[in-house]
Every structure is written in C-alpha cells, then in structure tokens.
mmCIF file of C-alpha atoms in Angstrom:
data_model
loop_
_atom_site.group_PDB
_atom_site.id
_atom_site.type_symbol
_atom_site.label_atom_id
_atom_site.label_comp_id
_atom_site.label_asym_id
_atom_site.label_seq_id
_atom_site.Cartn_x
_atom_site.Cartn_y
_atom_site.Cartn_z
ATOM 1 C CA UNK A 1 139.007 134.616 -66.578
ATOM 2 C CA UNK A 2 139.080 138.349 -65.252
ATOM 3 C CA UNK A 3 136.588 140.258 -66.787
ATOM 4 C CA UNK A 4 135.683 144.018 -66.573
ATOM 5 C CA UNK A 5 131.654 144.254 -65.539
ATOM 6 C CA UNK A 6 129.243 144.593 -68.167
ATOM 7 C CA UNK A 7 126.353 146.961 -68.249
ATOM 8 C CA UNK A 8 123.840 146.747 -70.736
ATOM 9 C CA UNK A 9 121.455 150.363 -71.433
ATOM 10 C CA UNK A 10 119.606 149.585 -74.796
ATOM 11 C CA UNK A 11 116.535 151.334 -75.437
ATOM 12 C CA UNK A 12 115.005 149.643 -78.067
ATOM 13 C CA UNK A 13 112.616 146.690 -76.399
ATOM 14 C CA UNK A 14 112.985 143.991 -78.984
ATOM 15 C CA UNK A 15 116.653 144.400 -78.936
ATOM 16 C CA UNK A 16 116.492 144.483 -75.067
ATOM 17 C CA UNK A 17 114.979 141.273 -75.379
ATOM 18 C CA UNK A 18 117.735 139.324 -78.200
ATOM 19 C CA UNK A 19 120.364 141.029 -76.196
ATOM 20 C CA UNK A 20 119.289 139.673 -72.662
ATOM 21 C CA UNK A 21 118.317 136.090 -74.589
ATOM 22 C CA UNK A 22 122.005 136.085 -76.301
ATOM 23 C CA UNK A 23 123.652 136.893 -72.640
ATOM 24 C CA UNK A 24 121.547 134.322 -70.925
ATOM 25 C CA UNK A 25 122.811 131.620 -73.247
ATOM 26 C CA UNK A 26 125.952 132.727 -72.938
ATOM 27 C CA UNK A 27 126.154 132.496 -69.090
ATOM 28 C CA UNK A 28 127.820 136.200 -69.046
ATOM 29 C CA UNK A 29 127.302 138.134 -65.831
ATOM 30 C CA UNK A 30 125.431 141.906 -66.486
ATOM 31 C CA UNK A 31 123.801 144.609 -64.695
ATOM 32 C CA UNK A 32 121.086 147.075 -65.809
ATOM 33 C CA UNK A 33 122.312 150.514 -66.745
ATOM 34 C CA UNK A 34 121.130 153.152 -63.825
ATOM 35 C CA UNK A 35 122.937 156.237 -63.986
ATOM 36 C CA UNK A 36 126.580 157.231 -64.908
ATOM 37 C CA UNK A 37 127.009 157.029 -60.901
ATOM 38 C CA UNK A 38 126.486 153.588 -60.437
ATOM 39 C CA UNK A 39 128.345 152.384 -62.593
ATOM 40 C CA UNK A 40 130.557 149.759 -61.884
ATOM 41 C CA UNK A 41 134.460 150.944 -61.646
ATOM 42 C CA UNK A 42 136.049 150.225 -65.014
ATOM 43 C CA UNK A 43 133.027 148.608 -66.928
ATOM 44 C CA UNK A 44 131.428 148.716 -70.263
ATOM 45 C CA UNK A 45 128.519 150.451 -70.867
ATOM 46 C CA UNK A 46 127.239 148.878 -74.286
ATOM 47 C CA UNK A 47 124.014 151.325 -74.999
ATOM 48 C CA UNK A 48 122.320 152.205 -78.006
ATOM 49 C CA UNK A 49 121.332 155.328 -76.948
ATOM 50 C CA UNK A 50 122.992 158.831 -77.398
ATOM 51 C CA UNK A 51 121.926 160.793 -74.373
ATOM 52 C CA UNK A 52 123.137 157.803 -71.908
ATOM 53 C CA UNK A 53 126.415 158.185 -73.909
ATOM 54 C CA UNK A 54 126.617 161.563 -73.250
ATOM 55 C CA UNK A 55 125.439 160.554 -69.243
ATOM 56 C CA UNK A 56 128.410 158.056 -68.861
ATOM 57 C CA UNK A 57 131.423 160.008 -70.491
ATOM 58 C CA UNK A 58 131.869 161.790 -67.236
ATOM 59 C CA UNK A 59 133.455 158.139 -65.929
ATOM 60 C CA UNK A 60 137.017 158.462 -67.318
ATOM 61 C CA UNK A 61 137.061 154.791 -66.483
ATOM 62 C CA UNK A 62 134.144 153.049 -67.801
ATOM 63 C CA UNK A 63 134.575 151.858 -71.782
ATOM 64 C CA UNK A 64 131.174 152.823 -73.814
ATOM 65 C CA UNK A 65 130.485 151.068 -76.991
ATOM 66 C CA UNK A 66 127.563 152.961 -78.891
ATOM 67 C CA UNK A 67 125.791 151.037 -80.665
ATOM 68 C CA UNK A 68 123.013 152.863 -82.826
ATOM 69 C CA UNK A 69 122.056 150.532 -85.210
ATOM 70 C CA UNK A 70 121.323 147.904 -82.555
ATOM 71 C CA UNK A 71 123.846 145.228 -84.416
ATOM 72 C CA UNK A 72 125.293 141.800 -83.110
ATOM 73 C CA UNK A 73 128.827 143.166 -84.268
ATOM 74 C CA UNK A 74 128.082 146.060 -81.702
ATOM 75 C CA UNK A 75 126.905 143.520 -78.679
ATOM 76 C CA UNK A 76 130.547 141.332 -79.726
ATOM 77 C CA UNK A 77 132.458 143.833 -79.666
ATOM 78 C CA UNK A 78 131.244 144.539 -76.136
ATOM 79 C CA UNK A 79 131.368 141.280 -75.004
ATOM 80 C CA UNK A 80 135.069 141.182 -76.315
ATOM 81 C CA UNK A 81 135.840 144.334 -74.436
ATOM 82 C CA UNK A 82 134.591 142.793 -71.084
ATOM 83 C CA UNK A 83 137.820 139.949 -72.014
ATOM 84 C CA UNK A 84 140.315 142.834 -72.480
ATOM 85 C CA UNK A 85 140.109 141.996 -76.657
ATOM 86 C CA UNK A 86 138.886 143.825 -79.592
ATOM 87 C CA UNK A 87 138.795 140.191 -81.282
ATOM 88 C CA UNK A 88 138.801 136.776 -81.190
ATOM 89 C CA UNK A 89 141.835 134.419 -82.091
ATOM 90 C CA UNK A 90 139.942 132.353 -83.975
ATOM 91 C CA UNK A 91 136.396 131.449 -84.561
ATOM 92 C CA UNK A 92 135.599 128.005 -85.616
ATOM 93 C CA UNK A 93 131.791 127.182 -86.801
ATOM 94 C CA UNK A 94 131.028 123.549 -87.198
ATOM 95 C CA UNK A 95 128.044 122.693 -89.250
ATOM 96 C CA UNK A 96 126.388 118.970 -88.815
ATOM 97 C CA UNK A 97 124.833 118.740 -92.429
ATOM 98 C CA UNK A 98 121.026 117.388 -93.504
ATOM 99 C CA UNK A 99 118.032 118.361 -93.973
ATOM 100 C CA UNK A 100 118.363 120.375 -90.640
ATOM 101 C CA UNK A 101 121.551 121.483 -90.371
ATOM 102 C CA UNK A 102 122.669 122.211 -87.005
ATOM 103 C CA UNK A 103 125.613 125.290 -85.976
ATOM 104 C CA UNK A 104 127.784 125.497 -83.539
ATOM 105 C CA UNK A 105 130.129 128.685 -83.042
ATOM 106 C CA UNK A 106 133.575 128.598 -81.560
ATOM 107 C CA UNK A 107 135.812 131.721 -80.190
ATOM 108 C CA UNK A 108 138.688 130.930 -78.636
ATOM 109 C CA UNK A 109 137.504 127.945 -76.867
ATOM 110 C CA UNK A 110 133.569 129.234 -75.982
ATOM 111 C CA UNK A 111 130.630 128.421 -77.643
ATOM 112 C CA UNK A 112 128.969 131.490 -78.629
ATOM 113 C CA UNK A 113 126.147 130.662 -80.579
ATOM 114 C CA UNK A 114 124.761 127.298 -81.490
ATOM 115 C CA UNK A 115 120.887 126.476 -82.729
ATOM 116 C CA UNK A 116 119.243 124.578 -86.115
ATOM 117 C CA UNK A 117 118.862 126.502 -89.287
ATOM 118 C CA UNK A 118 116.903 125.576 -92.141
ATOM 119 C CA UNK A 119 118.917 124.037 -95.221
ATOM 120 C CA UNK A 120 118.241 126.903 -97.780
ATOM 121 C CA UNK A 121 119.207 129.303 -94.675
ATOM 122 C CA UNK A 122 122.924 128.201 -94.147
ATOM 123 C CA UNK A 123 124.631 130.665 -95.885
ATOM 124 C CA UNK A 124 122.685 133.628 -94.498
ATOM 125 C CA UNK A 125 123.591 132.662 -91.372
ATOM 126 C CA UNK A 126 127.368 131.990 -91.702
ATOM 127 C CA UNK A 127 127.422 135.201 -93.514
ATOM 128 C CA UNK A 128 125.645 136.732 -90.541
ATOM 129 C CA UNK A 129 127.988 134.959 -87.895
ATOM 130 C CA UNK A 130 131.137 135.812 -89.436
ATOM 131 C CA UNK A 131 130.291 139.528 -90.208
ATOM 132 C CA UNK A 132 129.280 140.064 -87.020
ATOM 133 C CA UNK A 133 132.027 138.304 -84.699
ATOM 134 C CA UNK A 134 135.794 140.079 -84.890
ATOM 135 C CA UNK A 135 138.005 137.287 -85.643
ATOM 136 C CA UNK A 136 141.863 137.292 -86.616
ATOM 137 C CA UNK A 137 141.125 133.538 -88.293
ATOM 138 C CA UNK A 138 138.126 132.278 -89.366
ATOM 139 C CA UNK A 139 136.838 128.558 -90.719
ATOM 140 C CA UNK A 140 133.963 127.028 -90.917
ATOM 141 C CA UNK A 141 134.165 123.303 -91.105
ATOM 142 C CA UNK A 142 130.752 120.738 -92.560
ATOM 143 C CA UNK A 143 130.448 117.794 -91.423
ATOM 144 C CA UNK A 144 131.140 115.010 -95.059
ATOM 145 C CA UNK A 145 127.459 113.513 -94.195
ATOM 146 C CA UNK A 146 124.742 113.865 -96.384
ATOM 147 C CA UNK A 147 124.462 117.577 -97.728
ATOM 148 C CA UNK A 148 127.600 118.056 -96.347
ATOM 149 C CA UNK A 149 129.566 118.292 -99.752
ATOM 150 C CA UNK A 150 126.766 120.131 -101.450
ATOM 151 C CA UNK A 151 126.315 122.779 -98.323
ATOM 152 C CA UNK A 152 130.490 122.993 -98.381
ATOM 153 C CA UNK A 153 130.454 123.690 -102.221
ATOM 154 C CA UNK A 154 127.862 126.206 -101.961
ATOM 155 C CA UNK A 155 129.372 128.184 -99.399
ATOM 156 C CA UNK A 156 132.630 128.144 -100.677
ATOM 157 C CA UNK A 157 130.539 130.338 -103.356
ATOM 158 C CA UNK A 158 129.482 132.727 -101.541
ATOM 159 C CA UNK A 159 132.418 133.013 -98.769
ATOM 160 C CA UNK A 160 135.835 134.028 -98.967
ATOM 161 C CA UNK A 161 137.152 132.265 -95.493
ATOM 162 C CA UNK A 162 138.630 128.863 -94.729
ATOM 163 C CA UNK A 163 136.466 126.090 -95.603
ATOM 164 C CA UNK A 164 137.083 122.329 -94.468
ATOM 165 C CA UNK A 165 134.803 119.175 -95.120
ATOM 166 C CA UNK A 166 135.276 116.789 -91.690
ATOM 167 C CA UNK A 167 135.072 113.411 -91.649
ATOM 168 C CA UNK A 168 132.082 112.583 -89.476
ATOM 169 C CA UNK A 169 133.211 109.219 -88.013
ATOM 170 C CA UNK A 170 132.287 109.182 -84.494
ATOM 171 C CA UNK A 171 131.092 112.773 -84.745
ATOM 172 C CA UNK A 172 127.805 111.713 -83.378
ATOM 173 C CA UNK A 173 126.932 109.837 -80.003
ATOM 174 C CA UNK A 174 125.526 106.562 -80.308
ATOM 175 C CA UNK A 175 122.901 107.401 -77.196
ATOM 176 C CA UNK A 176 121.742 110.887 -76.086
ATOM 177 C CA UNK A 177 123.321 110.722 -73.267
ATOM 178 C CA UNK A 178 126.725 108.573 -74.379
ATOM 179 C CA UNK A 179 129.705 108.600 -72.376
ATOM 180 C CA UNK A 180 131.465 109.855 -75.681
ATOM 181 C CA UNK A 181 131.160 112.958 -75.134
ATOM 182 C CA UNK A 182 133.315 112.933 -71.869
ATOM 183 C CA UNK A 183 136.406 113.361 -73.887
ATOM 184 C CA UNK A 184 135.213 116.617 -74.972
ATOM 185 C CA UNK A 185 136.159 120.048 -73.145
ATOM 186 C CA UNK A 186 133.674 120.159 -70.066
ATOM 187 C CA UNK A 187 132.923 123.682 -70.235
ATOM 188 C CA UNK A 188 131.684 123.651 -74.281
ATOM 189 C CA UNK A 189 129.809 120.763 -73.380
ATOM 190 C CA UNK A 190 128.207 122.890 -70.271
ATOM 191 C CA UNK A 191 126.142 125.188 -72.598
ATOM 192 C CA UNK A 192 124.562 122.124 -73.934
ATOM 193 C CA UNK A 193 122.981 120.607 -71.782
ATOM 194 C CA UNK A 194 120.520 118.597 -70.806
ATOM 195 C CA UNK A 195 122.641 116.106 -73.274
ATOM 196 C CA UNK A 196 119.892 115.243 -75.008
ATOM 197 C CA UNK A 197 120.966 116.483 -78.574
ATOM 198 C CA UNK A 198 122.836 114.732 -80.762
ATOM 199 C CA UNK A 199 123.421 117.065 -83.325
ATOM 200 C CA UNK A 200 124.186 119.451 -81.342
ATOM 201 C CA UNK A 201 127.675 117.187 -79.976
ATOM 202 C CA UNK A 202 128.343 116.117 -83.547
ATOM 203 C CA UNK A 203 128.164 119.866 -85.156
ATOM 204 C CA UNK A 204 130.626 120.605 -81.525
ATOM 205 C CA UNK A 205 132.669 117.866 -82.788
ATOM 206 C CA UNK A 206 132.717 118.575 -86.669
ATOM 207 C CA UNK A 207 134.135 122.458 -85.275
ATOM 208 C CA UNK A 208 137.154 121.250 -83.381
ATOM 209 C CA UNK A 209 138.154 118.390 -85.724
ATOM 210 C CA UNK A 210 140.529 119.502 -88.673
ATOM 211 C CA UNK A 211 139.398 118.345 -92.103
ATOM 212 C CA UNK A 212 140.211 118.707 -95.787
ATOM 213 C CA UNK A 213 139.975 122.281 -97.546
ATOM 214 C CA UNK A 214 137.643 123.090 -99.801
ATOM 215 C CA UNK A 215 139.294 125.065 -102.972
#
C-alpha cells in the first residue's frame, strides 16, 4: 500500500511516548518533526502544537492534523490520512470472553489494537475504541464462551452498534504454537507474534467469524 509519509511533532512527553508505543505496534513508518523545511513532500504533519501549525502551513502540500487535546481519534485520523482515507470500511473488534477478556481490533483487514482488559473494564474500552476510530460499519463480535453471553448482553446496553455472539469452536489453538493458525491471513497474524498466545488467535478468530446478533 502507497502511503503519504508521516511526521509526528507532539509536544506533550507522555503523549510522545503512547503515540510512539501505538506506532511501534503498529509497524507504521514515521519521522520526527524538524522544521516546515524538511518536511517530507506531501506528508502529514500530526502535531499538537499551535506554533508548529502555524510553522508548516507554508507547505501547500503537506496535510496537518492539529490535534490539541492530544486524543486517539486525532492520532487515527492521521494514520487514516497517511492511507488516502478519512475512515475505515469497517472495523471489526473480536472479544475472547473470561475472566480476562482479551481484544482484538480490525480496520479493513489490519490489526490496530489488540491487548487484555480486565472484565469490569470491557465496555470502557469498546466505548473508547469505537469513539476514537472513524468507521463507516462497526461490530463487535464475543466469543459464546464463558462470560461471553453476559459481556454481549451488557454491552448491547450500553452500545448502539452491531453486536454478534460467535461460536467459539475451534476459535482457540490446541498448542501455542498450532499449525491452525496457518489458515489465517499472514499479515494479522504478523503483529502477533511470538505465537505464544492463545487468546490472542482466538479473540483474532472470534473478529473475522460472523455470528448471531444480539437484539
């Protein structure tokens, strides 16, 4: 995939830090802002800061998202712009229930987030995912395992998007490192390795599979 170059100029270090630790995981390819001439031809400047803003406006060709409030919407959207997109397709977030719930995130084909969560945390962070990723179609689909009906219910509650229960069958690998997972798309599988976490395929496998919608 073409994308335009990325520079990142935040000024706020803790958000220096999630936003480098979010493009890290994400394998996406950025420079260091350092002055409106060095920009890269036709890049995005993603900065939370007003006077580098007013710095990079003299490039008629570089796209700058100004992003204040420091916000993961504000990185996204960004990230989107690097891809030509103000959204994604679709998002798909697959949730392997129990008493640590594991998340994975889907936009159009690339994981974009994916980590445990504590049980009575779920809906915070769906809520957070969803508000803060543009999507034209949303879903989130639970695994039917145990919790998996209760979680569903419960964020059916509190969410107005799509919401499936999935049949887990085969969801998770019978080994850590089971051939099993060879059938799935090699480059979501890429972000998670080394292989070694189970929930991690099944919640993977639980946000591509179609399941039954919760009402």
């Amino acid at each position: 995939m073409i994308r335009r170059p990325l520079v990142i100029a935040v000024y706020e270090p803790r958000w220096f830090i999630r936003v480098i630790d979010i493009l890290g995981n994400r394998r996406i390819n950025y420079t260091v802002y350092d002055g409106a001439e060095n920009l890269p031809y036709y890049s995005v400047l993603y900065t939370d800061y007003e006077e580098f803003v007013r710095e990079a406006s003299v490039r008629d060709d570089v796209k700058i998202i100004y992003d204040p409030n420091d916000s993961l919407r504000g990185l996204e959207e960004s990230i989107l712009a690097t891809m030509f997109k103000t959204e994604y397709r679709e998002v798909s977030i697959g949730i392997d229930p129990g008493n640590k719930p594991y998340i994975v995130v889907i936009g159009d084909g690339e994981i974009l987030y994916h980590g445990y969560v504590s049980l009575d945390k779920v809906s915070d962070k769906i809520l957070m995912y969803l508000s803060s990723i543009p999507a034209h179609r949303r879903i989130v689909r639970v695994g039917a395992g145990y919790n998996g009906l209760e979680i569903a219910s419960n964020l059916r509650r509190k969410i107005n998007v799509d919401i499936e229960v999935v049949d887990e069958y085969e969801t998770t690998p019978r080994s850590n490192r089971s051939s099993q997972t060879s059938s799935l798309n090699k480059k979501l599988l890429e972000i998670l390795k080394p292989y070694r976490n189970k929930d991690a395929y099944a919640a993977l496998r639980i946000a591509l599979r179609k399941g039954i919608r919760v009402y």
